[in-house]
XYZ file of C-alpha atoms in Angstrom:
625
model
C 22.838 17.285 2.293
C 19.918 16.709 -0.119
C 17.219 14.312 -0.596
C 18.877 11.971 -2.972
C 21.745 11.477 -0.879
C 19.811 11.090 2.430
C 17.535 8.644 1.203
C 19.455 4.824 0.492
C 17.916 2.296 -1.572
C 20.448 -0.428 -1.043
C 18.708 -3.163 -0.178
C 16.566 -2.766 -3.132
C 20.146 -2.308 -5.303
C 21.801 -5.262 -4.280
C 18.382 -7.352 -4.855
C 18.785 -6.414 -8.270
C 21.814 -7.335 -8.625
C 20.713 -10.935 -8.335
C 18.569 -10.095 -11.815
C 15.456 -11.785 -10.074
C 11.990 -10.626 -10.059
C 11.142 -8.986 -6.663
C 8.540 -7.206 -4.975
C 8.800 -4.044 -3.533
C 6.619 -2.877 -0.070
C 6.219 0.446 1.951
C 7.216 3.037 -0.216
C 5.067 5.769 -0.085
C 4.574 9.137 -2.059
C 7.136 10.821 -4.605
C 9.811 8.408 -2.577
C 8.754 6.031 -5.840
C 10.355 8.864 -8.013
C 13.557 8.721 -5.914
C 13.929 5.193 -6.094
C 12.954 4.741 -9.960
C 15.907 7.979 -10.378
C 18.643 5.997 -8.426
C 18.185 2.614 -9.799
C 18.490 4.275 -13.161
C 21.161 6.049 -11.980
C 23.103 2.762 -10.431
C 22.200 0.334 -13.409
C 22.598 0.817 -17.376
C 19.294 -0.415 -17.852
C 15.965 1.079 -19.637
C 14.076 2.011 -16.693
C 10.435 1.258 -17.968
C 7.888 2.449 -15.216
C 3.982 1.125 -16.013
C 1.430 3.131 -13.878
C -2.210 2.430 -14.209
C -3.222 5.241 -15.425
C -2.308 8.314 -17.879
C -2.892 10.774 -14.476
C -0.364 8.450 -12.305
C 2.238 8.356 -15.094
C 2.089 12.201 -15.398
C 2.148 12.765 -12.205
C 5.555 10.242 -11.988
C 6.634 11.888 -15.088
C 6.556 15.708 -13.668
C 8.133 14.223 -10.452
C 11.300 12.491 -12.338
C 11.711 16.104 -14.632
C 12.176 17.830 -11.318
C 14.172 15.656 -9.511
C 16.944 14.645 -11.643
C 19.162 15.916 -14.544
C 18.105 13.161 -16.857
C 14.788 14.050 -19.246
C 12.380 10.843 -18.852
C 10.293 10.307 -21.838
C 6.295 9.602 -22.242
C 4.869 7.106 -24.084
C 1.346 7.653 -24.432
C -2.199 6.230 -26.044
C -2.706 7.314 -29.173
C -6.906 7.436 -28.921
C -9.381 8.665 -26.551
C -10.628 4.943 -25.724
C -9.437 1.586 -27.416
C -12.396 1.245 -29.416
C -12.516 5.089 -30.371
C -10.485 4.263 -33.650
C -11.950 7.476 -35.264
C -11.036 9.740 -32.623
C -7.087 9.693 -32.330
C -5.287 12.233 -30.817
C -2.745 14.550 -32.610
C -0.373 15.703 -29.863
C -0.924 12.237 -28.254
C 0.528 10.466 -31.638
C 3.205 12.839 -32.515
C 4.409 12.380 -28.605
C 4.384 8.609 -29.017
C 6.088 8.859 -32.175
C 8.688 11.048 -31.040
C 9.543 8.683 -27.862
C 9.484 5.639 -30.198
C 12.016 7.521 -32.581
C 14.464 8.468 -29.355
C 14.320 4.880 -27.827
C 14.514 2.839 -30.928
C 16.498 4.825 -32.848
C 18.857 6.457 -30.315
C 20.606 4.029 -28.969
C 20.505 5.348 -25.308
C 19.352 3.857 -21.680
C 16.296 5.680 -21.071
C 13.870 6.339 -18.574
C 10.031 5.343 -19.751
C 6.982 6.635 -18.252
C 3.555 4.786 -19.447
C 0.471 3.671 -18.574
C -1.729 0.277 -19.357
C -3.581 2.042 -22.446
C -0.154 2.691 -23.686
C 1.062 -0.522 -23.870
C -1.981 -2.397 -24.618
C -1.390 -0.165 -28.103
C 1.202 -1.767 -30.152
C 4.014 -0.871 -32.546
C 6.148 -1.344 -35.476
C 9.328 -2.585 -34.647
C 12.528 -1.326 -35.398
C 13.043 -2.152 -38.926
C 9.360 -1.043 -39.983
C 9.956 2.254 -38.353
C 13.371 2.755 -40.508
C 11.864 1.669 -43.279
C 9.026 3.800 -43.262
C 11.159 6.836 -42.283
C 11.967 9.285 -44.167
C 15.663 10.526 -44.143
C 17.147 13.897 -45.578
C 20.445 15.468 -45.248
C 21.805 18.542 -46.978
C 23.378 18.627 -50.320
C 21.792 15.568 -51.234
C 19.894 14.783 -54.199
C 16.110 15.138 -53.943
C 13.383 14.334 -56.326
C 10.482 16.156 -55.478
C 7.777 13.739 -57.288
C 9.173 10.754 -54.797
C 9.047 12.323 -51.947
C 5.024 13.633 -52.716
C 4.641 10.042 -53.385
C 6.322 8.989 -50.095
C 4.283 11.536 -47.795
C 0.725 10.606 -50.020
C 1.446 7.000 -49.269
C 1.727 7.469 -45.640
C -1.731 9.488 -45.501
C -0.100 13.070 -45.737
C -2.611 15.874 -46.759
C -1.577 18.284 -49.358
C -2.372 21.850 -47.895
C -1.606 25.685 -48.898
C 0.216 25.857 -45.698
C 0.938 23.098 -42.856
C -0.084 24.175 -39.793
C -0.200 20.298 -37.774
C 1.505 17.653 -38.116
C 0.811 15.271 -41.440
C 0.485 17.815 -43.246
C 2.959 19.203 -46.164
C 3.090 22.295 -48.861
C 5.081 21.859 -52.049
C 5.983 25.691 -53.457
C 8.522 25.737 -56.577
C 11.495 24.807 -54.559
C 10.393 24.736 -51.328
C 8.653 21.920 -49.578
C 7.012 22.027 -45.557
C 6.474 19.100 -43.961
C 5.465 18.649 -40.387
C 6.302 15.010 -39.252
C 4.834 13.438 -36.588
C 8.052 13.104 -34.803
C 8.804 17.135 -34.428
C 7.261 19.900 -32.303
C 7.524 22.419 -35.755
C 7.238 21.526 -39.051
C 10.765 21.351 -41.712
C 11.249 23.895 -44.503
C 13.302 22.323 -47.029
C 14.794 24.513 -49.891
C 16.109 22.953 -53.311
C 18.799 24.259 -55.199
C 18.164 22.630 -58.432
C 17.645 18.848 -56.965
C 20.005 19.539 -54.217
C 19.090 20.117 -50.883
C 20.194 24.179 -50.116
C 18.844 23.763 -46.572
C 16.449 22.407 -43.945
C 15.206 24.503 -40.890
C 12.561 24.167 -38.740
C 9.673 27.215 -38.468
C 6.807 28.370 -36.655
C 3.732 27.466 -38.290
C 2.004 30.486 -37.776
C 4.584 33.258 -38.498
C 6.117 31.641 -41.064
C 10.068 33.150 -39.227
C 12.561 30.125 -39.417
C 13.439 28.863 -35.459
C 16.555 26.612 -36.164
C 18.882 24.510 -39.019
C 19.387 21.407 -39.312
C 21.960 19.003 -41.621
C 19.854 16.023 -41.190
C 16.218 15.176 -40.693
C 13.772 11.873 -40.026
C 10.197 12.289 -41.165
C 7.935 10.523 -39.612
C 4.514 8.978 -40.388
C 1.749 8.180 -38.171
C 2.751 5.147 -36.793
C -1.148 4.278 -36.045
C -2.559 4.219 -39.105
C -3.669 1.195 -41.086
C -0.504 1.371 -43.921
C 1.688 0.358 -40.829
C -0.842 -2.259 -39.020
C 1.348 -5.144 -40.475
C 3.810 -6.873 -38.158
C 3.288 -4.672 -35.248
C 5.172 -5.566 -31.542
C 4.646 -5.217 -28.192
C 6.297 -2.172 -26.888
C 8.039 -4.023 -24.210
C 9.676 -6.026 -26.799
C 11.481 -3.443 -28.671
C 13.624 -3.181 -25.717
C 16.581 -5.775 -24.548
C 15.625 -8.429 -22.639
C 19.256 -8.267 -20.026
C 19.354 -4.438 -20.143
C 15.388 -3.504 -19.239
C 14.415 -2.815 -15.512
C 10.197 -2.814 -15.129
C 8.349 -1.323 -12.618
C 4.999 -2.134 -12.740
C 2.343 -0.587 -9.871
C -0.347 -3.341 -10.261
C 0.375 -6.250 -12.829
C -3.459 -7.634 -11.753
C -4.555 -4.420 -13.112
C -2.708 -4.497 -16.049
C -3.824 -7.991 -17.230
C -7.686 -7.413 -16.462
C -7.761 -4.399 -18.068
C -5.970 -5.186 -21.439
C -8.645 -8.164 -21.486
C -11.442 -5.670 -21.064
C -9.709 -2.870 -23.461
C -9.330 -5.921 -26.182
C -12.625 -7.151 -26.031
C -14.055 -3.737 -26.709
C -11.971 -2.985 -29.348
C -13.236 -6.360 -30.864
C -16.465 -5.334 -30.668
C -15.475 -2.024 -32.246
C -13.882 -3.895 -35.211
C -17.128 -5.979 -35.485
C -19.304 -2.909 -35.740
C -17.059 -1.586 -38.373
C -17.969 -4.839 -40.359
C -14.219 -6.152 -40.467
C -13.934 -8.837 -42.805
C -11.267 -10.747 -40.539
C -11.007 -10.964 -36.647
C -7.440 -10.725 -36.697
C -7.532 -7.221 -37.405
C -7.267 -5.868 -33.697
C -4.823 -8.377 -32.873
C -2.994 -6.607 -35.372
C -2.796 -3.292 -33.518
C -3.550 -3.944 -30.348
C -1.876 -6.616 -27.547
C -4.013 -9.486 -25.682
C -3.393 -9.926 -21.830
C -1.170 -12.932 -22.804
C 1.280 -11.297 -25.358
C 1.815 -8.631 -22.814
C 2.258 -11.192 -19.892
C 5.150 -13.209 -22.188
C 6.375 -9.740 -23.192
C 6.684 -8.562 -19.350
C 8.148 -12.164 -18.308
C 11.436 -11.676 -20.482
C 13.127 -8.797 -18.518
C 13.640 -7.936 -14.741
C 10.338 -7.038 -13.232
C 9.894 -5.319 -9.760
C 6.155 -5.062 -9.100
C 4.768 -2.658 -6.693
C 1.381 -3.740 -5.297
C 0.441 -5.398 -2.146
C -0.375 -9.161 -3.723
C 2.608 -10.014 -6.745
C 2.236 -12.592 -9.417
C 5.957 -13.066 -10.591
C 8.086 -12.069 -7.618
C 10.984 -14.804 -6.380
C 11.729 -12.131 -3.525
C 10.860 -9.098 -1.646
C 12.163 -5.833 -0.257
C 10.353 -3.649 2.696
C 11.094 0.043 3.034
C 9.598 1.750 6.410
C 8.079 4.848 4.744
C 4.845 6.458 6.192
C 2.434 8.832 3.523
C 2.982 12.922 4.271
C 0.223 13.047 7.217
C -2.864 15.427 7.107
C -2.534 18.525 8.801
C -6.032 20.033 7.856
C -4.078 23.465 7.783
C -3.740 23.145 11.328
C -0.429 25.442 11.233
C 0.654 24.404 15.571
C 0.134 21.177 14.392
C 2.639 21.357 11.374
C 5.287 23.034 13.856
C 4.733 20.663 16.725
C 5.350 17.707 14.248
C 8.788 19.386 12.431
C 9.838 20.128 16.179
C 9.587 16.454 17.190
C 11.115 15.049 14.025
C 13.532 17.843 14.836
C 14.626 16.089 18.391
C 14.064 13.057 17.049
C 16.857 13.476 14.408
C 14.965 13.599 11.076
C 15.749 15.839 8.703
C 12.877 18.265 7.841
C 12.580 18.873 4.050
C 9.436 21.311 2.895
C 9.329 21.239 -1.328
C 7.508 24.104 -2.625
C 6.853 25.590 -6.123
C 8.309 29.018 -5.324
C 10.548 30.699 -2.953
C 7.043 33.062 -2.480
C 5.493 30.173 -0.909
C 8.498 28.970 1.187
C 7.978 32.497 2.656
C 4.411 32.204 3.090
C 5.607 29.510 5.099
C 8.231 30.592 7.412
C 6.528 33.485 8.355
C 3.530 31.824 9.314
C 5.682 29.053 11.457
C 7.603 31.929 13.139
C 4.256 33.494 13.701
C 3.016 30.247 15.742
C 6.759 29.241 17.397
C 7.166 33.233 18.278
C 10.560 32.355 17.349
C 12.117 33.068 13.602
C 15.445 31.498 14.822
C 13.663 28.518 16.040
C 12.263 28.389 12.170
C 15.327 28.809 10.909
C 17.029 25.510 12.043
C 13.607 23.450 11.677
C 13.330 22.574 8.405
C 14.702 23.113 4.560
C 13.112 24.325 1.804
C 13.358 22.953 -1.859
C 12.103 24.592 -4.548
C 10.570 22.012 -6.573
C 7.801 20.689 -6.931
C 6.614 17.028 -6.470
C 3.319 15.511 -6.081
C 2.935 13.843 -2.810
C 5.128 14.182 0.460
C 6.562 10.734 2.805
C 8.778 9.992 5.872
C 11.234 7.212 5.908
C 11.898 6.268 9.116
C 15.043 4.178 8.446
C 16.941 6.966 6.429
C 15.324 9.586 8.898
C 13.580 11.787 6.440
C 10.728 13.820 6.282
C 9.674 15.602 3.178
C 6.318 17.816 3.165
C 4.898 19.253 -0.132
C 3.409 22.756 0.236
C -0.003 22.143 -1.785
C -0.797 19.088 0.808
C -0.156 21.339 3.574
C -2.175 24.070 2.655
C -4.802 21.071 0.441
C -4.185 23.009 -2.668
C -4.796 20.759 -6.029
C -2.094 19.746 -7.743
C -2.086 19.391 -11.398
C 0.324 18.100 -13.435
C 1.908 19.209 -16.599
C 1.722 17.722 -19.846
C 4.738 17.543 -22.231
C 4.340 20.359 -24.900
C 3.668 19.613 -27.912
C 3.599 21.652 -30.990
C 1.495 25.019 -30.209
C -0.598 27.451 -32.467
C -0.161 30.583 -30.965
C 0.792 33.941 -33.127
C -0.671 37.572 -32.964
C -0.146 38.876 -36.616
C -2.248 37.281 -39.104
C -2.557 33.890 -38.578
C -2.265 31.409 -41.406
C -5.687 30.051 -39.698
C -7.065 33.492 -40.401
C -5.673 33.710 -43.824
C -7.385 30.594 -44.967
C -10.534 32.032 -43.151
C -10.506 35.144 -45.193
C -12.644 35.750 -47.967
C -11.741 37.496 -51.417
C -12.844 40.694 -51.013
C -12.604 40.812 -47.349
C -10.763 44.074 -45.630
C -7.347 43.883 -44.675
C -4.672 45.998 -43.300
C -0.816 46.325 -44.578
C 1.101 48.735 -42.381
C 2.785 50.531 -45.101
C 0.431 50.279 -47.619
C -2.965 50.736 -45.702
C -6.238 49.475 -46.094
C -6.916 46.899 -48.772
C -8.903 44.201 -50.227
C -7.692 40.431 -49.795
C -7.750 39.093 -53.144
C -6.854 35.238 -52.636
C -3.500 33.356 -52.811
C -1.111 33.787 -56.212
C 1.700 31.551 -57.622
C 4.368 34.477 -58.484
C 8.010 34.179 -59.997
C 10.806 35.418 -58.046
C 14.072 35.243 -59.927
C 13.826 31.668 -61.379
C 11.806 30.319 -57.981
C 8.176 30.079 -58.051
C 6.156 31.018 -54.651
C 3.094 31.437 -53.348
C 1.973 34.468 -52.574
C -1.119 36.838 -50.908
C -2.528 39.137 -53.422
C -3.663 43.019 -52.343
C -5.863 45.224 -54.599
C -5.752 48.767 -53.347
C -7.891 51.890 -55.224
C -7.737 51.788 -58.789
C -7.291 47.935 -58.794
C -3.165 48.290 -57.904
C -2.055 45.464 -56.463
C 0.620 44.341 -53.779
C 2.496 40.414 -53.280
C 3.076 39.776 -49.958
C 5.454 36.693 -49.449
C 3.684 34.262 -46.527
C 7.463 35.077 -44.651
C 5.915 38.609 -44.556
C 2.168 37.651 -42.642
C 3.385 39.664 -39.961
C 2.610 42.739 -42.039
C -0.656 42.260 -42.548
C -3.788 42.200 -40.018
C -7.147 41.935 -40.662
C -9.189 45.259 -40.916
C -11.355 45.744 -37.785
C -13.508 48.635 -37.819
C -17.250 49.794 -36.988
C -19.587 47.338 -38.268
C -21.563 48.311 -40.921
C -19.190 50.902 -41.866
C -16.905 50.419 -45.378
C -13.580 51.492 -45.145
C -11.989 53.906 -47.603
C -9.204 52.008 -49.756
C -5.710 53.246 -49.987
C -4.093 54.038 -53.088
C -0.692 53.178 -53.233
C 2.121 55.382 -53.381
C -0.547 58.294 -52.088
C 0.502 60.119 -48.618
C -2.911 59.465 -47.353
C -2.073 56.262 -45.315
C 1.324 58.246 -43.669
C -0.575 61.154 -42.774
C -3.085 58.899 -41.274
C -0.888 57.287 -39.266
C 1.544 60.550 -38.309
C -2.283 62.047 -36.987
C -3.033 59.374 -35.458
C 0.560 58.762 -33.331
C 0.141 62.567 -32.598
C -3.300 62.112 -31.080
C -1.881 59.333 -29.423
C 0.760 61.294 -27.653
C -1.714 64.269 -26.245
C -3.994 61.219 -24.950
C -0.348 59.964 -23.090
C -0.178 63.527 -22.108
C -3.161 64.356 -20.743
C -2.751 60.635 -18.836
C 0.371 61.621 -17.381
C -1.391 64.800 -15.954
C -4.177 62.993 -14.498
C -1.675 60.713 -13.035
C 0.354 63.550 -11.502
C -2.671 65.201 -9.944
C -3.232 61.738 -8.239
C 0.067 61.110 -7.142
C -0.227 64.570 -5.906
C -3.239 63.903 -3.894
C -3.632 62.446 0.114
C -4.340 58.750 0.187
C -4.448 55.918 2.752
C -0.844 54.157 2.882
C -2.138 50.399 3.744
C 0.492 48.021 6.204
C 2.493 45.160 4.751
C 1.169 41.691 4.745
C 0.334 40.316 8.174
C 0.431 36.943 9.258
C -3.294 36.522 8.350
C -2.768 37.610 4.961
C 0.099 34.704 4.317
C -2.605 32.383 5.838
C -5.032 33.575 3.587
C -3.211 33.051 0.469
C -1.540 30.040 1.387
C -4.930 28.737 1.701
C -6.391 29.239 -1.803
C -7.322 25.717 -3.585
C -5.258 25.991 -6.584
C -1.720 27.110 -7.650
C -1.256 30.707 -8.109
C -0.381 31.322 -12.171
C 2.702 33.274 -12.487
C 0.024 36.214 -13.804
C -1.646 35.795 -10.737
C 1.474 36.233 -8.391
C 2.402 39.178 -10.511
C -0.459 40.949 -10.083
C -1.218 40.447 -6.612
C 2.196 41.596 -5.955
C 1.392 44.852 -7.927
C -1.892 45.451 -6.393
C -0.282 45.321 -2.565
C 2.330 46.500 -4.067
C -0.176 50.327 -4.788
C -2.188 50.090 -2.025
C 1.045 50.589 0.055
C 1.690 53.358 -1.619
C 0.526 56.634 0.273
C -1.703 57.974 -2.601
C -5.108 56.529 -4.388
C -4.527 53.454 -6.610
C -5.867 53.210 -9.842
C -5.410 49.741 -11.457
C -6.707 47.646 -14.069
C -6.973 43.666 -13.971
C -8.069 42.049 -17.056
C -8.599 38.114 -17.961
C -10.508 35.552 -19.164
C -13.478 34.017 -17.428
C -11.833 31.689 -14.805
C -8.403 32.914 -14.755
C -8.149 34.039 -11.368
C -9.496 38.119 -10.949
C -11.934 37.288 -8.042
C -9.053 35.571 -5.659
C -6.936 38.409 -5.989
C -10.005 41.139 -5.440
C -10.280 38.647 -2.423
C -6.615 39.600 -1.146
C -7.182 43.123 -1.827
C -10.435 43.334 0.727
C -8.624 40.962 2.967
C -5.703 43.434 3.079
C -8.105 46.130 3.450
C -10.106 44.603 6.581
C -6.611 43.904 8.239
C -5.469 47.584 8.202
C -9.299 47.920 9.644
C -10.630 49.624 6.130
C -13.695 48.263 4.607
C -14.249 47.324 0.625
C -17.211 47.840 -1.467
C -17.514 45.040 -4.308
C -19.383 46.761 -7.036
C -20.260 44.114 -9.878
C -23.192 44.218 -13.425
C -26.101 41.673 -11.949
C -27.775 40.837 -9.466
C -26.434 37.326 -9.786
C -22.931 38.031 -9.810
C -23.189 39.676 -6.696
C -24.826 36.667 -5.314
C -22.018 34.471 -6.802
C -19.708 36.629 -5.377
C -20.572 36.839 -1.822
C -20.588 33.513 -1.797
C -16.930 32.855 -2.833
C -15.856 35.810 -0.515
C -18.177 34.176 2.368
C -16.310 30.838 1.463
C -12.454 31.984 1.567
C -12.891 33.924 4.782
C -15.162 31.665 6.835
C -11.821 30.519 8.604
């Protein structure tokens, strides 16, 4: 059986039923996830859950995604600090924008993850936000001088190429626009005045990712054209079909106070002509408290305000085992007799191994293992027993006290490894580039060409005797930047010449005999007598297990690869490249480790003096156990 059905919330349920306001005690851990899951599983209700901070609602957030089927959404702050009104966030807005768009405009019971910043932030209610949205559908009419009126009124820049979102590009008859409610910005191409099509792309490439028949877009919902007749957040959302959680209404209240009175004094430095202007955009502790009032509330803390009853789970926190491994087992063995089910979540079935061969290692006894607990491959943030259900759930990073972070919702992501349209606004006329079937040219700016009866933009190439190329932006991917020895010019290719084929027919050919004379060296070594090292050991598995932080999935891979050659009965030869801080010196770490347990030693050979000091006392630090 799993968690969910193992662990009963009835009394809690039937409570509700009642549609008073209760409080809840003795819940402990990721158990809150469970229960916030099945009461919006058993009620068709908008599940709004207020944490007190941004962490705590991530950390709720990641724990809902992995437990149930049903995608939670994240409303967050759109600014650093309340009174930091120059400092918003981008990915921050466009995910608040996009959760206000799916709650308000979907129709749907939803499950709401936010935080007191959050709230304390208000919004336009749901006739503003139709209003100021934008709606487009294919094969409808467009006029191209209202909708660049539309997106200038709303504080949309005007750019060469969007690459974020409030930004838009108008070329001939094709406008990009990145709304603040999308991960990737719209292309939008006009037959005539008639909508041909809409698809979304990546940024950076410029290659289309999917179509669409309608679209919304979006304006920042934060900035001053939509201050006027802004709501509470809570009261956007039906009074008889909204269930609150909130973890610490004292909290909640003190802090708004203190978060409005700075962001009074914020207005005040700004020389505001009227004081109403942050009550404009921003909620006092007694809106939110009349806002909170009008649904069901279950509040979570030791000392309620509005509760006309109370529940009491008997839940205990995951205890501490200091990585005392006979400890662990002794516990799961007398939850074990005692009838508890044992249930040990992990990130990957890697580390549920890690984990049962360690046990088996202390019980002597893999069958004994076997029947002592059940792994679950997810991952949630903190572990709890409930004594009445008779379950025990363990999370692996507590075990082994390994940080655990939690994830972010993606937003919209500049990553691309042609030339970038970053790049391409970085480069210079005159600059060096590379086309690879032209060859090396000069970068001679950006060109409005015809093309048929469309005009587009286009990037202009002057080869040797001032020929010149168009390169549609749909065609970046072509084109790098020219990288060479400093100081040294490159020759220019004139086009239709052989030169630039030859050049690269050489240089594939070169490339082959270096892949050949690899290959040989590579034979010769395979050839050769080395030392064929044992498979991990229980000591190894306590080693790694006992590393801070959560492996990457680079960092699994190449450990794997690296025990993976030194069991191998010939030398190994292997290369491990990354960034500072990405995890090389843990997995040299492994390597020694592995080395001293087959009863080899390991020479660390590093630049400086003060690396090797640094390093010896890492090494000195993960094996002083």
């Amino acid at each position: 059986m799993s968690v969910e059905t193992k662990l009963s919330f009835k009394p809690l349920t039937e409570k509700l039923d009642e549609k008073t306001n209760l409080s809840v005690k003795g819940v402990c851990g990721s158990a809150w996830s469970y229960l916030y899951a099945h009461c919006a599983a058993n009620f068709n209700k908008n599940i709004v859950i207020i944490c007190n901070n941004n962490e705590d609602a991530l950390y709720v957030l990641n724990d809902l995604q992995a437990i149930q089927d049903k995608k939670p959404l994240y409303l967050p702050f759109s600014y650093v600090n309340a009174y930091d009104f120059d400092k918003p966030q981008t990915a921050s807005q466009q995910q608040r924008i996009e959760t206000l768009e799916k709650i308000i405009g979907g129709g749907k019971k939803n499950i709401i993850v936010t935080y007191t910043e959050a709230l304390f932030e208000k919004i336009p209610g749901k006739a503003a936000l139709s209003e100021n949205t934008f709606k487009l559908a294919v094969k409808e009419k467009l006029s191209i001088e209202f909708l660049e009126e539309f997106l200038f009124s709303y504080h949309f820049n005007r750019v060469d190429f969007v690459a974020e979102p409030g930004q838009f590009a108008i070329r001939g008859g094709i406008i990009d626009v990145f709304s603040f409610s999308a991960n990737m910005p719209y292309r939008i191409e006009l037959f005539g005045d008639e909508i041909e099509s809409i698809r979304s792309f990546d940024a950076l490439s410029q290659l289309s990712t999917a179509r669409y028949e309608k679209i919304h877009i979006t304006p920042n919902i934060t900035n001053e054209g939509m201050s006027e007749n802004k709501i509470c957040f809570l009261d956007t959302l039906p009074d008889e079909g909204t269930l609150i959680f909130c973890k610490d209404n004292n909290y909640l209240f003190q802090k708004t106070e203190q978060l409005f009175d700075k962001a009074v004094t914020a207005f005040d430095a700004l020389q505001e002509t009227t004081q109403q202007a942050p009550k404009k955009l921003f909620c006092t502790a007694d809106e939110l408290k009349t806002a909170l009032l009008k649904k069901q509330l279950v509040e979570t803390h030791v000392s309620p305000l509005f509760a006309q009853g109370e529940v009491e789970f008997n839940q205990q926190p995951q205890p501490s085992f200091n990585k005392n491994f006979e400890l662990l087992f002794k516990h799961l063995l007398e939850n074990k007799q005692k009838g508890y089910s044992n249930y040990l979540f992990t990130d990957t079935e890697k580390q549920a191994e890690r984990l049962r061969q360690i046990l088996s290692d202390v019980s002597q006894s893999n069958k004994v293992v076997e029947n002592l607990f059940e792994t679950i491959h997810l991952s949630i943030h903190e572990g709890f027993i409930d004594h009445t259900n008779k379950v025990a759930c363990y999370t692996d990073h507590q075990i082994f006290e390994r940080y655990h972070k939690y994830k972010t919702p993606q937003s919209f992501q500049k990553t691309g490894e042609a030339l970038t349209l970053k790049e391409l606004q970085s480069l210079n006329p005159g600059d060096y580039v590379v086309h690879i079937d032209h060859g090396i040219g000069r970068f001679a700016g950006l060109e409005k060409i015809k093309v048929g009866d469309k005009t587009q933009e286009a990037v202009k190439l002057v080869y040797k005797d001032n020929d010149a190329v168009y390169v549609s932006i749909t065609s970046l991917h072509r084109i790098a930047k020219y990288t060479g020895k400093e100081g040294q010019v490159p020759r220019m290719d004139k086009l239709g010449s052989t030169h630039w084929q030859t050049l690269k027919q050489k240089t594939k050919t070169r490339v082959k005999q270096v892949a050949f004379d690899l290959i040989k060296l590579y034979a010769k070594r395979k050839a050769s007598k080395g030392h064929a090292f044992a498979p991990d050991n229980y000591l190894q598995h306590e080693l790694e297990a006992s590393f801070i932080y959560e492996d990457t999935p680079d960092q699994e891979k190449t450990t794997a690869d690296v025990k993976r050659d030194m069991e191998k009965p010939y030398p190994m030869d292997r290369l491990v490249c990354g960034d500072v801080g990405f995890g090389k010196t843990e997995i040299a770490i492994r390597a020694a480790f592995k080395a001293a347990c087959d009863g080899k030693q390991t020479a660390i050979l590093v630049p400086t003096t003060i690396l090797a000091l640094q390093h010896y006392k890492t090494f000195a630090e993960r094996f002083k156990d």
